[in-house]
PDB file of C-alpha atoms in Angstrom:
ATOM      1  CA  MET K 667      -2.359  44.346 -23.343  1.00 79.00           C
ATOM      2  CA  ALA K 668      -0.915  47.017 -25.685  1.00 85.00           C
ATOM      3  CA  ALA K 669       1.468  48.158 -23.372  1.00 85.00           C
ATOM      4  CA  ILE K 670       2.717  45.401 -21.816  1.00 85.00           C
ATOM      5  CA  PHE K 671       2.530  43.813 -25.690  1.00 89.00           C
ATOM      6  CA  ALA K 672       4.971  46.491 -26.754  1.00 89.00           C
ATOM      7  CA  TYR K 673       7.184  46.040 -23.862  1.00 88.00           C
ATOM      8  CA  LEU K 674       7.898  42.420 -24.226  1.00 85.00           C
ATOM      9  CA  TRP K 675       8.025  42.639 -28.144  1.00 85.00           C
ATOM     10  CA  THR K 676      10.649  45.371 -27.494  1.00 88.00           C
ATOM     11  CA  VAL K 677      12.655  43.233 -25.203  1.00 86.00           C
ATOM     12  CA  PHE K 678      12.401  40.177 -27.119  1.00 81.00           C
ATOM     13  CA  GLY K 679      13.661  41.906 -30.748  1.00 82.00           C
ATOM     14  CA  ILE K 680      16.181  43.104 -28.833  1.00 84.00           C
ATOM     15  CA  LEU K 681      16.954  39.469 -27.391  1.00 80.00           C
ATOM     16  CA  VAL K 682      16.755  37.789 -30.654  1.00 79.00           C
ATOM     17  CA  LEU K 683      18.603  40.527 -32.521  1.00 82.00           C
ATOM     18  CA  HIS K 684      21.216  40.460 -30.064  1.00 79.00           C
ATOM     19  CA  GLU K 685      21.146  36.348 -30.815  1.00 78.00           C
ATOM     20  CA  TRP K 686      21.577  37.585 -34.646  1.00 81.00           C
ATOM     21  CA  ILE K 687      24.308  38.899 -33.457  1.00 85.00           C
ATOM     22  CA  VAL K 688      26.058  36.496 -32.263  1.00 81.00           C
ATOM     23  CA  LEU K 689      25.151  33.703 -33.902  1.00 79.00           C
ATOM     24  CA  SER K 690      26.819  35.801 -37.352  1.00 83.00           C
ATOM     25  CA  ARG K 691      30.555  36.201 -35.497  1.00 85.00           C
ATOM     26  CA  HIS K 692      29.933  32.938 -36.456  1.00 82.00           C
ATOM     27  CA  GLY K 693      29.049  32.126 -39.094  1.00 81.00           C
ATOM     28  CA  ILE K 694      25.659  30.831 -37.784  1.00 80.00           C
ATOM     29  CA  ASP K 695      23.202  31.713 -40.501  1.00 75.00           C
ATOM     30  CA  TYR K 696      19.697  32.696 -37.769  1.00 67.00           C
ATOM     31  CA  ARG K 697      16.652  33.625 -39.761  1.00 62.00           C
ATOM     32  CA  PHE K 698      13.945  34.991 -37.464  1.00 60.00           C
ATOM     33  CA  TYR K 699      10.408  34.885 -39.047  1.00 55.00           C
ATOM     34  CA  GLY K 700       8.294  36.548 -35.787  1.00 63.00           C
ATOM     35  CA  LEU K 701       9.252  34.708 -33.283  1.00 65.00           C
ATOM     36  CA  ALA K 702       9.649  37.778 -30.886  1.00 71.00           C
ATOM     37  CA  PHE K 703       6.247  38.980 -32.348  1.00 78.00           C
ATOM     38  CA  VAL K 704       4.074  35.655 -30.964  1.00 77.00           C
ATOM     39  CA  ASN K 705       5.781  34.984 -28.117  1.00 76.00           C
ATOM     40  CA  SER K 706       5.263  38.546 -26.845  1.00 82.00           C
ATOM     41  CA  TRP K 707       1.461  38.329 -27.849  1.00 84.00           C
ATOM     42  CA  ILE K 708       1.384  34.722 -25.574  1.00 80.00           C
ATOM     43  CA  LEU K 709       3.182  35.640 -23.166  1.00 80.00           C
ATOM     44  CA  ALA K 710       1.639  39.528 -22.218  1.00 84.00           C
ATOM     45  CA  LYS K 711      -1.909  37.504 -21.853  1.00 83.00           C
ATOM     46  CA  VAL K 712       0.063  35.308 -19.050  1.00 79.00           C
ATOM     47  CA  VAL K 713       1.122  38.497 -17.690  1.00 79.00           C
ATOM     48  CA  LEU K 714      -2.345  40.365 -18.073  1.00 81.00           C
ATOM     49  CA  VAL K 715      -3.605  37.048 -16.006  1.00 81.00           C
ATOM     50  CA  THR K 716      -1.728  37.453 -12.897  1.00 76.00           C
ATOM     51  CA  GLU K 717      -1.580  41.002 -12.674  1.00 72.00           C
ATOM     52  CA  HIS K 718      -4.931  39.996 -11.345  1.00 74.00           C
ATOM     53  CA  PHE K 719      -3.698  38.046  -8.911  1.00 70.00           C
ATOM     54  CA  ASP K 720      -1.919  39.978  -6.541  1.00 64.00           C
ATOM     55  CA  VAL K 721      -0.030  37.609  -4.299  1.00 59.00           C
ATOM     56  CA  LEU K 722       1.865  40.436  -2.800  1.00 60.00           C
ATOM     57  CA  PRO K 723      -0.688  41.572   0.152  1.00 66.00           C
ATOM     58  CA  ARG K 724       2.718  41.428   2.582  1.00 68.00           C
ATOM     59  CA  TRP K 725       4.325  44.289   0.786  1.00 68.00           C
ATOM     60  CA  VAL K 726       1.450  46.890   1.348  1.00 72.00           C
ATOM     61  CA  GLY K 727       3.049  49.649   3.288  1.00 78.00           C
ATOM     62  CA  ARG K 728       6.777  49.277   2.267  1.00 81.00           C
ATOM     63  CA  PRO K 729       8.874  51.092  -0.463  1.00 88.00           C
ATOM     64  CA  PRO K 730       7.905  50.017  -4.354  1.00 88.00           C
ATOM     65  CA  ILE K 731      11.443  48.285  -4.606  1.00 91.00           C
ATOM     66  CA  TYR K 732      10.277  45.451  -2.468  1.00 88.00           C
ATOM     67  CA  ARG K 733       7.181  44.602  -4.880  1.00 87.00           C
ATOM     68  CA  ILE K 734       8.929  45.499  -8.212  1.00 90.00           C
ATOM     69  CA  VAL K 735      11.628  42.992  -7.508  1.00 91.00           C
ATOM     70  CA  THR K 736       9.442  40.654  -6.068  1.00 88.00           C
ATOM     71  CA  ARG K 737       6.838  40.703  -9.209  1.00 87.00           C
ATOM     72  CA  SER K 738      10.155  40.914 -12.343  1.00 90.00           C
ATOM     73  CA  ILE K 739      11.382  38.045 -10.612  1.00 92.00           C
ATOM     74  CA  GLY K 740       8.060  35.839 -10.086  1.00 88.00           C
ATOM     75  CA  LEU K 741       6.995  37.111 -13.288  1.00 86.00           C
ATOM     76  CA  ALA K 742      10.675  36.200 -14.964  1.00 89.00           C
ATOM     77  CA  LEU K 743       9.374  32.436 -13.414  1.00 89.00           C
ATOM     78  CA  ILE K 744       6.276  31.677 -15.149  1.00 85.00           C
ATOM     79  CA  LEU K 745       7.255  33.456 -18.706  1.00 81.00           C
ATOM     80  CA  VAL K 746      10.485  31.086 -18.564  1.00 84.00           C
ATOM     81  CA  ALA K 747       7.717  28.312 -17.114  1.00 85.00           C
ATOM     82  CA  ALA K 748       5.443  28.629 -20.255  1.00 80.00           C
ATOM     83  CA  TYR K 749       7.881  29.878 -22.632  1.00 78.00           C
ATOM     84  CA  ALA K 750       9.065  25.466 -21.808  1.00 82.00           C
ATOM     85  CA  LEU K 751       5.631  24.401 -21.461  1.00 84.00           C
ATOM     86  CA  GLU K 752       4.965  26.373 -24.963  1.00 79.00           C
ATOM     87  CA  GLU K 753       7.580  24.210 -26.546  1.00 79.00           C
ATOM     88  CA  THR K 754       6.974  21.183 -25.039  1.00 85.00           C
ATOM     89  CA  VAL K 755       3.134  21.205 -26.161  1.00 87.00           C
ATOM     90  CA  ILE K 756       4.099  21.957 -29.839  1.00 84.00           C
ATOM     91  CA  GLY K 757       6.684  19.287 -29.444  1.00 84.00           C
ATOM     92  CA  LEU K 758       3.993  16.930 -28.181  1.00 88.00           C
ATOM     93  CA  VAL K 759       1.489  17.821 -31.108  1.00 89.00           C
ATOM     94  CA  ARG K 760       4.440  17.572 -33.328  1.00 88.00           C
ATOM     95  CA  GLY K 761       4.368  13.574 -32.352  1.00 91.00           C
ATOM     96  CA  ARG K 762       7.691  13.831 -30.937  1.00 89.00           C
ATOM     97  CA  SER K 763       8.603  12.783 -27.681  1.00 88.00           C
ATOM     98  CA  LEU K 764       8.074  14.176 -24.056  1.00 84.00           C
ATOM     99  CA  ALA K 765      12.016  13.592 -23.851  1.00 81.00           C
ATOM    100  CA  ASP K 766      12.879  14.726 -26.866  1.00 82.00           C
ATOM    101  CA  SER K 767       9.837  17.529 -26.453  1.00 79.00           C
ATOM    102  CA  LEU K 768      11.357  19.623 -23.893  1.00 81.00           C
ATOM    103  CA  PRO K 769      13.377  22.733 -25.217  1.00 77.00           C
ATOM    104  CA  MET K 770      17.242  22.744 -24.845  1.00 76.00           C
ATOM    105  CA  VAL K 771      18.966  26.028 -23.441  1.00 72.00           C
ATOM    106  CA  GLY K 772      22.332  26.125 -23.361  1.00 70.00           C
ATOM    107  CA  GLY K 773      23.722  25.252 -20.191  1.00 69.00           C
ATOM    108  CA  GLY K 774      20.688  23.054 -19.248  1.00 75.00           C
ATOM    109  CA  VAL K 775      19.546  24.369 -15.168  1.00 81.00           C
ATOM    110  CA  HIS K 776      22.242  26.535 -15.832  1.00 85.00           C
ATOM    111  CA  GLY K 777      21.060  28.379 -19.061  1.00 82.00           C
ATOM    112  CA  TYR K 778      17.189  28.634 -17.163  1.00 84.00           C
ATOM    113  CA  LEU K 779      18.203  30.043 -14.698  1.00 88.00           C
ATOM    114  CA  ALA K 780      20.180  32.707 -16.965  1.00 87.00           C
ATOM    115  CA  ILE K 781      18.039  33.545 -18.623  1.00 86.00           C
ATOM    116  CA  SER K 782      15.107  34.262 -15.772  1.00 89.00           C
ATOM    117  CA  VAL K 783      17.722  36.024 -14.470  1.00 93.00           C
ATOM    118  CA  ILE K 784      17.792  37.890 -17.911  1.00 90.00           C
ATOM    119  CA  MET K 785      13.623  38.220 -18.128  1.00 89.00           C
ATOM    120  CA  ALA K 786      13.928  39.623 -13.851  1.00 93.00           C
ATOM    121  CA  VAL K 787      16.005  42.723 -15.361  1.00 94.00           C
ATOM    122  CA  ALA K 788      14.537  43.222 -18.406  1.00 91.00           C
ATOM    123  CA  LEU K 789      10.940  42.992 -16.348  1.00 91.00           C
ATOM    124  CA  VAL K 790      12.019  45.608 -13.248  1.00 94.00           C
ATOM    125  CA  PRO K 791      11.393  49.070 -15.949  1.00 93.00           C
ATOM    126  CA  TYR K 792       8.298  48.073 -16.795  1.00 90.00           C
ATOM    127  CA  PHE K 793       7.193  47.141 -12.937  1.00 90.00           C
ATOM    128  CA  THR K 794       9.162  50.436 -12.190  1.00 93.00           C
ATOM    129  CA  VAL K 795       6.127  51.846 -14.101  1.00 92.00           C
ATOM    130  CA  ARG K 796       3.118  49.707 -13.106  1.00 88.00           C
ATOM    131  CA  GLU K 797       4.599  50.840  -9.660  1.00 89.00           C
ATOM    132  CA  LEU K 798       5.388  54.502 -10.050  1.00 91.00           C
ATOM    133  CA  GLY K 799       1.955  54.631 -11.578  1.00 90.00           C
ATOM    134  CA  ARG K 800      -0.092  53.096  -8.679  1.00 86.00           C
ATOM    135  CA  VAL K 801       1.592  55.017  -5.609  1.00 88.00           C
ATOM    136  CA  LEU K 802       1.601  58.727  -7.974  1.00 89.00           C
ATOM    137  CA  GLY K 803      -1.906  57.516  -9.633  1.00 91.00           C
ATOM    138  CA  ARG K 804      -1.546  57.235 -13.286  1.00 88.00           C
ATOM    139  CA  GLU K 805      -2.510  60.404 -14.791  1.00 90.00           C
ATOM    140  CA  ARG K 806      -0.057  62.162 -13.126  1.00 90.00           C
ATOM    141  CA  LEU K 807       3.010  59.815 -13.924  1.00 89.00           C
ATOM    142  CA  ARG K 808       1.914  60.546 -17.632  1.00 88.00           C
ATOM    143  CA  ALA K 809       1.817  64.052 -17.282  1.00 88.00           C
ATOM    144  CA  LEU K 810       5.343  63.267 -15.603  1.00 87.00           C
ATOM    145  CA  ILE K 811       6.978  61.135 -18.205  1.00 86.00           C
ATOM    146  CA  LEU K 812       4.820  63.485 -21.065  1.00 87.00           C
ATOM    147  CA  SER K 813       4.133  67.085 -20.326  1.00 85.00           C
ATOM    148  CA  GLU K 814       7.163  69.070 -20.631  1.00 79.00           C
ATOM    149  CA  PRO K 815       9.227  69.512 -17.231  1.00 72.00           C
ATOM    150  CA  ALA K 816       8.222  73.089 -15.567  1.00 70.00           C
ATOM    151  CA  PRO K 817      11.679  75.122 -16.132  1.00 72.00           C
ATOM    152  CA  PRO K 818      13.435  75.188 -11.777  1.00 71.00           C
ATOM    153  CA  SER K 819      12.705  77.802  -9.499  1.00 68.00           C
ATOM    154  CA  ARG K 820      15.876  79.266  -8.005  1.00 65.00           C
ATOM    155  CA  LEU K 821      15.530  79.944  -4.190  1.00 60.00           C
ATOM    156  CA  GLY K 822      14.018  82.202  -2.659  1.00 56.00           C
ATOM    157  CA  GLU K 823      11.719  83.518  -5.790  1.00 55.00           C
ATOM    158  CA  GLU K 824       8.646  82.245  -4.985  1.00 54.00           C
ATOM    159  CA  ASP K 825       8.649  84.854  -1.674  1.00 50.00           C
ATOM    160  CA  ARG K 826       8.526  87.766  -3.813  1.00 49.00           C
TER     161      ARG K 826
END
């Protein structure tokens, strides 16, 4: 859960930083109050639950890229839906109508589609590491990433 949270917090933090830069260029004051932290924690739980459901048995025996892309797109859609549901519930609890509670994303449906694409692309590295860990084994992957690589051997040197 900690790894999922850290990854999502990094991604959301970068997106919030980008939003702050864009808004500041237009003279719009933007204050960050930990939204990336809270959303990362909530959505990490969603990711943890969805990872327990293997809905991709059709990709067994195929290259990992199929699982990586499918999981990235599927989870991006789930995360965007979870965000919309969360904002709607918060609006209803605060006494707003259902129509006023639905989060407005710039461009309506196109805005939601854009956020889904951004999230899907942002999730590709996460699922790539997960799939490599599944294929290679977590310990071997950890050793590949965290250990200093052996110097490349010269051709024929091992025959001596």
